[in-house]
């Protein structure tokens, strides 16, 4: 290794040559004398003269010539990304209906996605064609909720719509008349400026229409829009093709997986457990990437649903999954308002405490 320095009016620049070539005619090695030039080279450098060195870029100059402006030696950049914490938000979204309104505002900093549940498609002769639970999304009872989720969005939290769920009819109607029933979904997503949609399919729905729905959503809303689905673990451990002609998740992932952000797998209500990693492991063994499988739990033993896991056990499971799968996507909780306050330290009191405790169990990922 040779170090070649030259004095200039603007300051002293250093040139480091790594390799076996000569370093003649380096007139343009440091045009603005602003830093260090590193040449990684196994060839002849005589033809470098007059070439531009672009700050921050790797600049190939013929075979064997790579020039980088920066530190010596160059370092490999890394990126860090938080794993997802998803809060399902249904109970407590309304005012004036006999139940107290529960603001999602305390979730800021703990959940990165809040899903407003649940949107349904209806017979237009009996109800509005699209409802949020039992009322039009524009009903006055939802005004505080829309105000508060908009404030969360201003803080960087993504707010999405959960479509479907346990109430049947939404996906049957899409199968029967996609052109009639898709536009109200699209229009509501635009009206309320939502960041994505979660497709919670709990009824018969054909694979072909599922793919059409994913493709249409991506075409209408672009690359930054979140498209997620909420299967039970059995949907993700089934053999490929076994669900056809209805939704088959291995087929769906193969055909339109590039347009699906992740799956909120429901490990509760007799559909698996997060008491340990075994049910999640089975999903990954069926060739779903851990980076696309969020582990969803129920948030209180008082919910009418089996499978509640106490927080210390859940945290141990989540830490184990994060250690086992470096790309592990994160966790979700059904549902926000009745979530148990688990007395997690350095966390808000109330239902957000559960999500804060989950966030504490999820280290950030580091990717070269």
Coordinates of C-alpha atoms in Angstrom, one line a residue:
X1 CA 0.0 0.0 0.0
X2 CA 1.3 3.4 -0.9
X3 CA 0.0 6.8 0.5
X4 CA 0.4 9.7 -1.9
X5 CA -0.3 13.2 -0.6
X6 CA -0.4 16.6 -2.3
X7 CA -0.7 20.1 -0.9
X8 CA -3.4 22.4 -2.4
X9 CA -4.6 25.8 -1.6
X10 CA -7.9 24.6 -0.2
X11 CA -6.3 22.0 2.1
X12 CA -4.6 18.6 2.2
X13 CA -6.2 15.6 0.6
X14 CA -5.0 12.1 1.0
X15 CA -5.0 9.4 -1.7
X16 CA -4.9 5.7 -0.8
X17 CA -4.0 3.2 -3.4
X18 CA -5.0 -0.4 -2.7
X19 CA -3.7 -2.8 -5.4
X20 CA -0.8 -3.2 -7.8
X21 CA -1.4 -0.5 -10.5
X22 CA 0.5 2.7 -10.9
X23 CA -1.0 6.0 -9.8
X24 CA 0.2 8.4 -12.6
X25 CA -2.0 11.1 -14.0
X26 CA -4.3 11.5 -11.0
X27 CA -5.1 15.1 -11.8
X28 CA -8.8 14.6 -11.0
X29 CA -8.3 12.5 -7.9
X30 CA -9.7 15.1 -5.5
X31 CA -11.3 18.0 -7.4
X32 CA -12.4 20.0 -4.4
X33 CA -9.7 18.8 -1.9
X34 CA -12.6 17.9 0.4
X35 CA -11.6 14.5 1.7
X36 CA -10.0 11.2 1.2
X37 CA -10.0 9.2 -2.1
X38 CA -9.8 5.5 -1.8
X39 CA -8.8 3.5 -5.0
X40 CA -9.4 -0.2 -4.9
X41 CA -7.5 -1.4 -7.9
X42 CA -5.7 -4.4 -9.4
X43 CA -5.1 -2.7 -12.8
X44 CA -3.5 0.3 -14.4
X45 CA -4.6 3.7 -13.0
X46 CA -3.1 5.8 -15.8
X47 CA -6.5 6.4 -17.4
X48 CA -8.2 7.9 -14.4
X49 CA -7.1 11.4 -15.2
X50 CA -10.0 13.7 -16.0
X51 CA -12.7 11.4 -14.7
X52 CA -15.2 12.8 -12.2
X53 CA -15.1 11.4 -8.7
X54 CA -18.7 11.5 -7.3
X55 CA -18.9 12.0 -3.6
X56 CA -20.7 9.1 -1.9
X57 CA -20.7 6.8 -5.0
X58 CA -18.7 3.9 -6.2
X59 CA -17.3 5.0 -9.6
X60 CA -16.1 2.2 -11.8
X61 CA -13.4 3.4 -14.2
X62 CA -12.6 0.5 -16.5
X63 CA -12.0 -3.0 -15.4
X64 CA -10.6 -3.3 -12.0
X65 CA -10.9 0.4 -11.1
X66 CA -13.3 1.4 -8.3
X67 CA -13.0 4.9 -6.7
X68 CA -14.9 5.9 -3.5
X69 CA -14.7 9.1 -1.7
X70 CA -14.9 8.6 2.1
X71 CA -13.1 7.1 5.0
X72 CA -10.1 4.8 4.8
X73 CA -10.9 1.9 4.6
X74 CA -14.5 2.2 3.4
X75 CA -17.1 0.8 5.8
X76 CA -20.2 -1.3 5.1
X77 CA -23.4 0.7 5.8
X78 CA -26.1 -0.9 8.0
X79 CA -29.7 -0.1 8.4
X80 CA -31.9 -0.7 11.4
X81 CA -35.7 -1.2 11.3
X82 CA -38.2 -1.7 14.1
X83 CA -40.3 -4.8 14.0
X84 CA -44.0 -4.2 13.7
X85 CA -46.4 -3.8 16.6
X86 CA -49.9 -3.8 15.3
X87 CA -52.9 -2.7 17.4
X88 CA -56.4 -3.9 16.3
X89 CA -58.8 -1.1 17.3
X90 CA -62.6 -1.9 17.4
X91 CA -64.1 -1.7 20.8
X92 CA -64.1 1.9 22.1
X93 CA -64.1 3.5 18.7
X94 CA -67.4 5.2 19.2
X95 CA -69.1 7.8 21.4
X96 CA -72.7 8.2 22.5
X97 CA -73.6 4.5 22.2
X98 CA -73.4 3.5 25.8
X99 CA -69.8 2.5 25.9
X100 CA -66.9 4.8 26.7
X101 CA -64.7 6.1 23.9
X102 CA -61.1 4.8 24.2
X103 CA -58.6 7.1 22.4
X104 CA -55.8 5.4 20.5
X105 CA -53.5 8.4 21.2
X106 CA -51.4 6.6 23.9
X107 CA -50.2 4.0 21.3
X108 CA -47.9 6.6 19.7
X109 CA -44.3 5.3 20.0
X110 CA -45.4 1.7 20.8
X111 CA -47.6 0.5 17.9
X112 CA -46.5 1.4 14.4
X113 CA -49.8 0.3 12.8
X114 CA -53.3 0.8 14.2
X115 CA -56.1 -1.1 12.4
X116 CA -59.6 0.4 12.6
X117 CA -62.0 -2.6 12.7
X118 CA -64.1 -3.7 11.2
X119 CA -65.4 -2.6 7.8
X120 CA -68.2 -4.7 6.2
X121 CA -69.9 -4.8 2.8
X122 CA -73.7 -5.1 3.0
X123 CA -76.8 -5.5 1.0
X124 CA -77.4 -1.9 -0.1
X125 CA -81.2 -2.4 0.2
X126 CA -80.9 -2.9 3.9
X127 CA -77.8 -0.9 5.0
X128 CA -75.2 1.4 3.6
X129 CA -73.2 -0.6 1.2
X130 CA -70.1 -0.1 3.4
X131 CA -70.2 0.2 7.2
X132 CA -67.8 0.5 10.0
X133 CA -69.3 -2.1 12.4
X134 CA -73.0 -1.2 12.4
X135 CA -72.9 2.4 11.0
X136 CA -71.6 4.4 8.1
X137 CA -67.9 5.4 8.7
X138 CA -69.2 9.0 8.5
X139 CA -71.5 8.7 11.5
X140 CA -71.0 11.3 14.2
X141 CA -70.2 8.6 16.8
X142 CA -66.8 8.1 15.0
X143 CA -65.7 11.7 14.8
X144 CA -63.4 11.6 17.8
X145 CA -61.8 8.4 16.6
X146 CA -61.1 9.8 13.1
X147 CA -59.6 12.9 14.8
X148 CA -57.3 10.9 17.0
X149 CA -56.1 8.4 14.3
X150 CA -55.3 11.4 12.1
X151 CA -53.1 12.8 14.9
X152 CA -51.4 9.4 15.2
X153 CA -50.7 9.5 11.4
X154 CA -49.1 12.9 11.9
X155 CA -46.7 11.2 14.3
X156 CA -45.7 8.5 11.8
X157 CA -48.1 5.8 12.9
X158 CA -49.8 3.9 10.0
X159 CA -53.6 3.7 10.2
X160 CA -55.3 0.9 8.2
X161 CA -58.7 -0.5 7.7
X162 CA -59.6 -4.1 8.7
X163 CA -62.0 -5.5 6.1
X164 CA -64.2 -8.5 7.0
X165 CA -63.7 -10.5 10.2
X166 CA -66.2 -12.7 11.9
X167 CA -69.3 -11.1 10.4
X168 CA -70.0 -13.0 7.1
X169 CA -70.9 -11.4 3.8
X170 CA -68.1 -9.1 2.8
X171 CA -66.1 -11.5 0.7
X172 CA -69.1 -13.4 -0.6
X173 CA -70.3 -10.2 -2.1
X174 CA -66.9 -9.4 -3.6
X175 CA -66.9 -12.8 -5.2
X176 CA -70.4 -12.3 -6.6
X177 CA -70.0 -8.8 -7.9
X178 CA -66.5 -7.3 -7.6
X179 CA -67.3 -4.3 -9.8
X180 CA -70.1 -3.3 -7.6
X181 CA -68.6 -3.9 -4.2
X182 CA -64.9 -2.9 -4.7
X183 CA -65.5 0.9 -5.4
X184 CA -67.0 1.6 -1.9
X185 CA -63.9 0.1 -0.3
X186 CA -61.6 2.1 -2.5
X187 CA -63.5 5.3 -1.9
X188 CA -63.5 4.9 1.9
X189 CA -59.8 4.3 2.0
X190 CA -59.3 7.6 0.0
X191 CA -61.9 9.6 2.0
X192 CA -60.3 8.8 5.4
X193 CA -56.8 8.9 4.0
X194 CA -55.9 5.5 5.3
X195 CA -52.5 4.0 4.9
X196 CA -53.5 0.4 4.1
X197 CA -56.0 -2.4 4.5
X198 CA -56.0 -5.7 6.3
X199 CA -58.0 -8.5 4.6
X200 CA -59.5 -10.6 7.4
X201 CA -61.1 -13.4 5.4
X202 CA -63.2 -15.7 7.6
X203 CA -65.6 -17.0 5.0
X204 CA -65.6 -18.7 1.6
X205 CA -63.7 -16.6 -0.9
X206 CA -62.1 -17.7 -4.1
X207 CA -58.4 -17.5 -4.8
X208 CA -59.0 -15.8 -8.1
X209 CA -61.0 -12.9 -6.5
X210 CA -58.4 -12.7 -3.7
X211 CA -55.7 -12.2 -6.2
X212 CA -57.8 -9.7 -8.2
X213 CA -58.4 -7.7 -5.0
X214 CA -54.7 -7.5 -4.0
X215 CA -53.8 -6.5 -7.6
X216 CA -56.5 -3.8 -7.8
X217 CA -55.5 -2.4 -4.4
X218 CA -51.9 -2.2 -5.3
X219 CA -52.7 -0.6 -8.7
X220 CA -55.0 2.0 -7.1
X221 CA -52.9 3.0 -4.1
X222 CA -49.3 2.4 -5.1
X223 CA -46.1 1.0 -3.5
X224 CA -46.3 2.7 -0.1
X225 CA -49.8 1.4 0.7
X226 CA -49.9 -1.5 3.2
X227 CA -51.7 -4.6 2.1
X228 CA -51.9 -7.3 4.8
X229 CA -54.0 -10.3 5.5
X230 CA -55.1 -12.0 8.7
X231 CA -55.1 -15.8 8.4
X232 CA -55.2 -18.3 11.1
X233 CA -52.0 -20.4 11.4
X234 CA -53.7 -23.4 9.8
X235 CA -54.1 -21.4 6.7
X236 CA -50.3 -20.9 6.6
X237 CA -49.4 -24.5 7.4
X238 CA -51.6 -26.1 4.8
X239 CA -50.0 -27.9 1.8
X240 CA -49.8 -25.8 -1.3
X241 CA -53.0 -26.0 -3.4
X242 CA -55.0 -27.7 -0.7
X243 CA -57.4 -24.8 -0.3
X244 CA -58.2 -24.2 -4.0
X245 CA -60.5 -23.0 -5.5
X246 CA -60.9 -21.0 -2.3
X247 CA -58.1 -18.8 -0.9
X248 CA -54.9 -20.9 -0.7
X249 CA -52.2 -18.9 1.1
X250 CA -49.3 -20.7 -0.5
X251 CA -50.7 -20.0 -3.9
X252 CA -51.6 -16.5 -3.0
X253 CA -48.0 -15.8 -1.8
X254 CA -46.6 -17.4 -5.0
X255 CA -48.8 -15.4 -7.3
X256 CA -49.1 -12.0 -5.7
X257 CA -46.9 -12.2 -2.6
X258 CA -44.7 -9.3 -3.9
X259 CA -47.7 -7.1 -3.4
X260 CA -48.5 -8.3 0.1
X261 CA -46.6 -6.6 2.9
X262 CA -47.2 -9.2 5.6
X263 CA -49.6 -11.6 7.3
X264 CA -51.1 -10.9 10.7
X265 CA -51.4 -14.6 11.8
X266 CA -54.0 -15.1 14.5
X267 CA -52.4 -17.4 17.2
X268 CA -55.5 -17.4 19.4
X269 CA -59.1 -18.6 19.6
X270 CA -58.1 -22.3 19.3
X271 CA -56.0 -21.5 16.2
X272 CA -52.6 -22.0 17.7
X273 CA -50.7 -20.4 20.6
X274 CA -47.8 -18.1 21.4
X275 CA -47.1 -19.9 24.7
X276 CA -43.9 -21.1 22.9
X277 CA -42.5 -20.9 19.3
X278 CA -43.8 -24.2 18.0
X279 CA -46.9 -23.0 16.1
X280 CA -45.0 -20.1 14.6
X281 CA -42.1 -22.4 13.6
X282 CA -44.6 -24.6 11.7
X283 CA -45.6 -21.6 9.5
X284 CA -42.0 -20.9 8.7
X285 CA -41.4 -24.5 7.9
X286 CA -44.1 -24.3 5.3
X287 CA -42.0 -21.8 3.4
X288 CA -43.4 -18.5 4.6
X289 CA -40.7 -16.0 5.4
X290 CA -40.5 -14.8 9.0
X291 CA -40.2 -11.3 7.6
X292 CA -43.8 -11.5 6.4
X293 CA -45.4 -13.3 9.4
X294 CA -46.5 -11.1 12.3
X295 CA -47.4 -13.1 15.4
X296 CA -50.8 -11.9 16.7
X297 CA -52.0 -12.6 20.2
X298 CA -55.1 -11.7 22.3
X299 CA -54.6 -9.0 24.8
X300 CA -56.7 -10.0 27.8
X301 CA -58.0 -13.3 29.3
X302 CA -61.4 -11.6 29.7
X303 CA -62.0 -11.7 25.9
X304 CA -64.4 -14.4 24.7
X305 CA -61.5 -16.2 23.0
X306 CA -59.2 -19.0 24.2
X307 CA -55.4 -18.7 24.0
X308 CA -54.4 -15.7 26.2
X309 CA -50.7 -15.8 27.1
X310 CA -49.4 -13.9 30.1
X311 CA -47.0 -11.1 29.2
X312 CA -43.7 -12.7 30.6
X313 CA -44.4 -15.8 28.6
X314 CA -45.3 -13.9 25.5
X315 CA -42.2 -11.7 25.8
X316 CA -40.0 -14.9 26.1
X317 CA -41.7 -16.3 22.9
X318 CA -41.2 -13.0 21.0
X319 CA -37.5 -12.8 22.0
X320 CA -37.0 -16.4 21.0
X321 CA -38.5 -15.7 17.6
X322 CA -36.4 -12.6 17.1
X323 CA -33.3 -14.5 17.9
X324 CA -34.2 -17.5 15.8
X325 CA -35.4 -15.5 12.8
X326 CA -33.4 -12.3 12.2
X327 CA -36.1 -10.9 9.9
X328 CA -39.0 -11.7 12.3
X329 CA -41.8 -9.3 11.4
X330 CA -43.1 -8.6 14.9
X331 CA -46.4 -8.9 16.9
X332 CA -50.0 -7.8 16.9
X333 CA -52.7 -7.6 19.6
X334 CA -56.4 -8.2 19.4
X335 CA -57.7 -5.8 20.6
X336 CA -56.7 -2.4 21.9
X337 CA -59.4 -1.1 24.3
X338 CA -59.8 -4.2 26.5
X339 CA -56.0 -4.9 26.6
X340 CA -54.7 -5.8 30.0
X341 CA -52.4 -3.3 31.7
X342 CA -49.5 -5.6 32.5
X343 CA -47.6 -3.1 34.7
X344 CA -44.7 -2.8 32.2
X345 CA -42.3 -0.2 33.4
X346 CA -41.5 3.0 31.5
X347 CA -44.9 2.6 29.7
X348 CA -48.2 4.4 29.8
X349 CA -51.0 3.1 32.0
X350 CA -54.1 1.6 30.5
X351 CA -54.5 -0.5 27.4
X352 CA -51.4 0.9 25.6
X353 CA -49.3 -0.7 28.4
X354 CA -49.7 -4.1 26.7
X355 CA -48.4 -2.9 23.4
X356 CA -45.5 -1.1 25.1
X357 CA -44.5 -4.3 26.8
X358 CA -44.6 -6.1 23.5
X359 CA -42.4 -3.4 21.9
X360 CA -39.9 -3.8 24.7
X361 CA -39.5 -7.5 23.8
X362 CA -38.7 -6.8 20.2
X363 CA -35.2 -5.6 19.5
X364 CA -34.6 -3.7 16.2
X365 CA -33.3 -5.6 13.3
X366 CA -29.9 -4.7 11.7
X367 CA -29.3 -5.4 8.1
X368 CA -26.0 -4.9 6.2

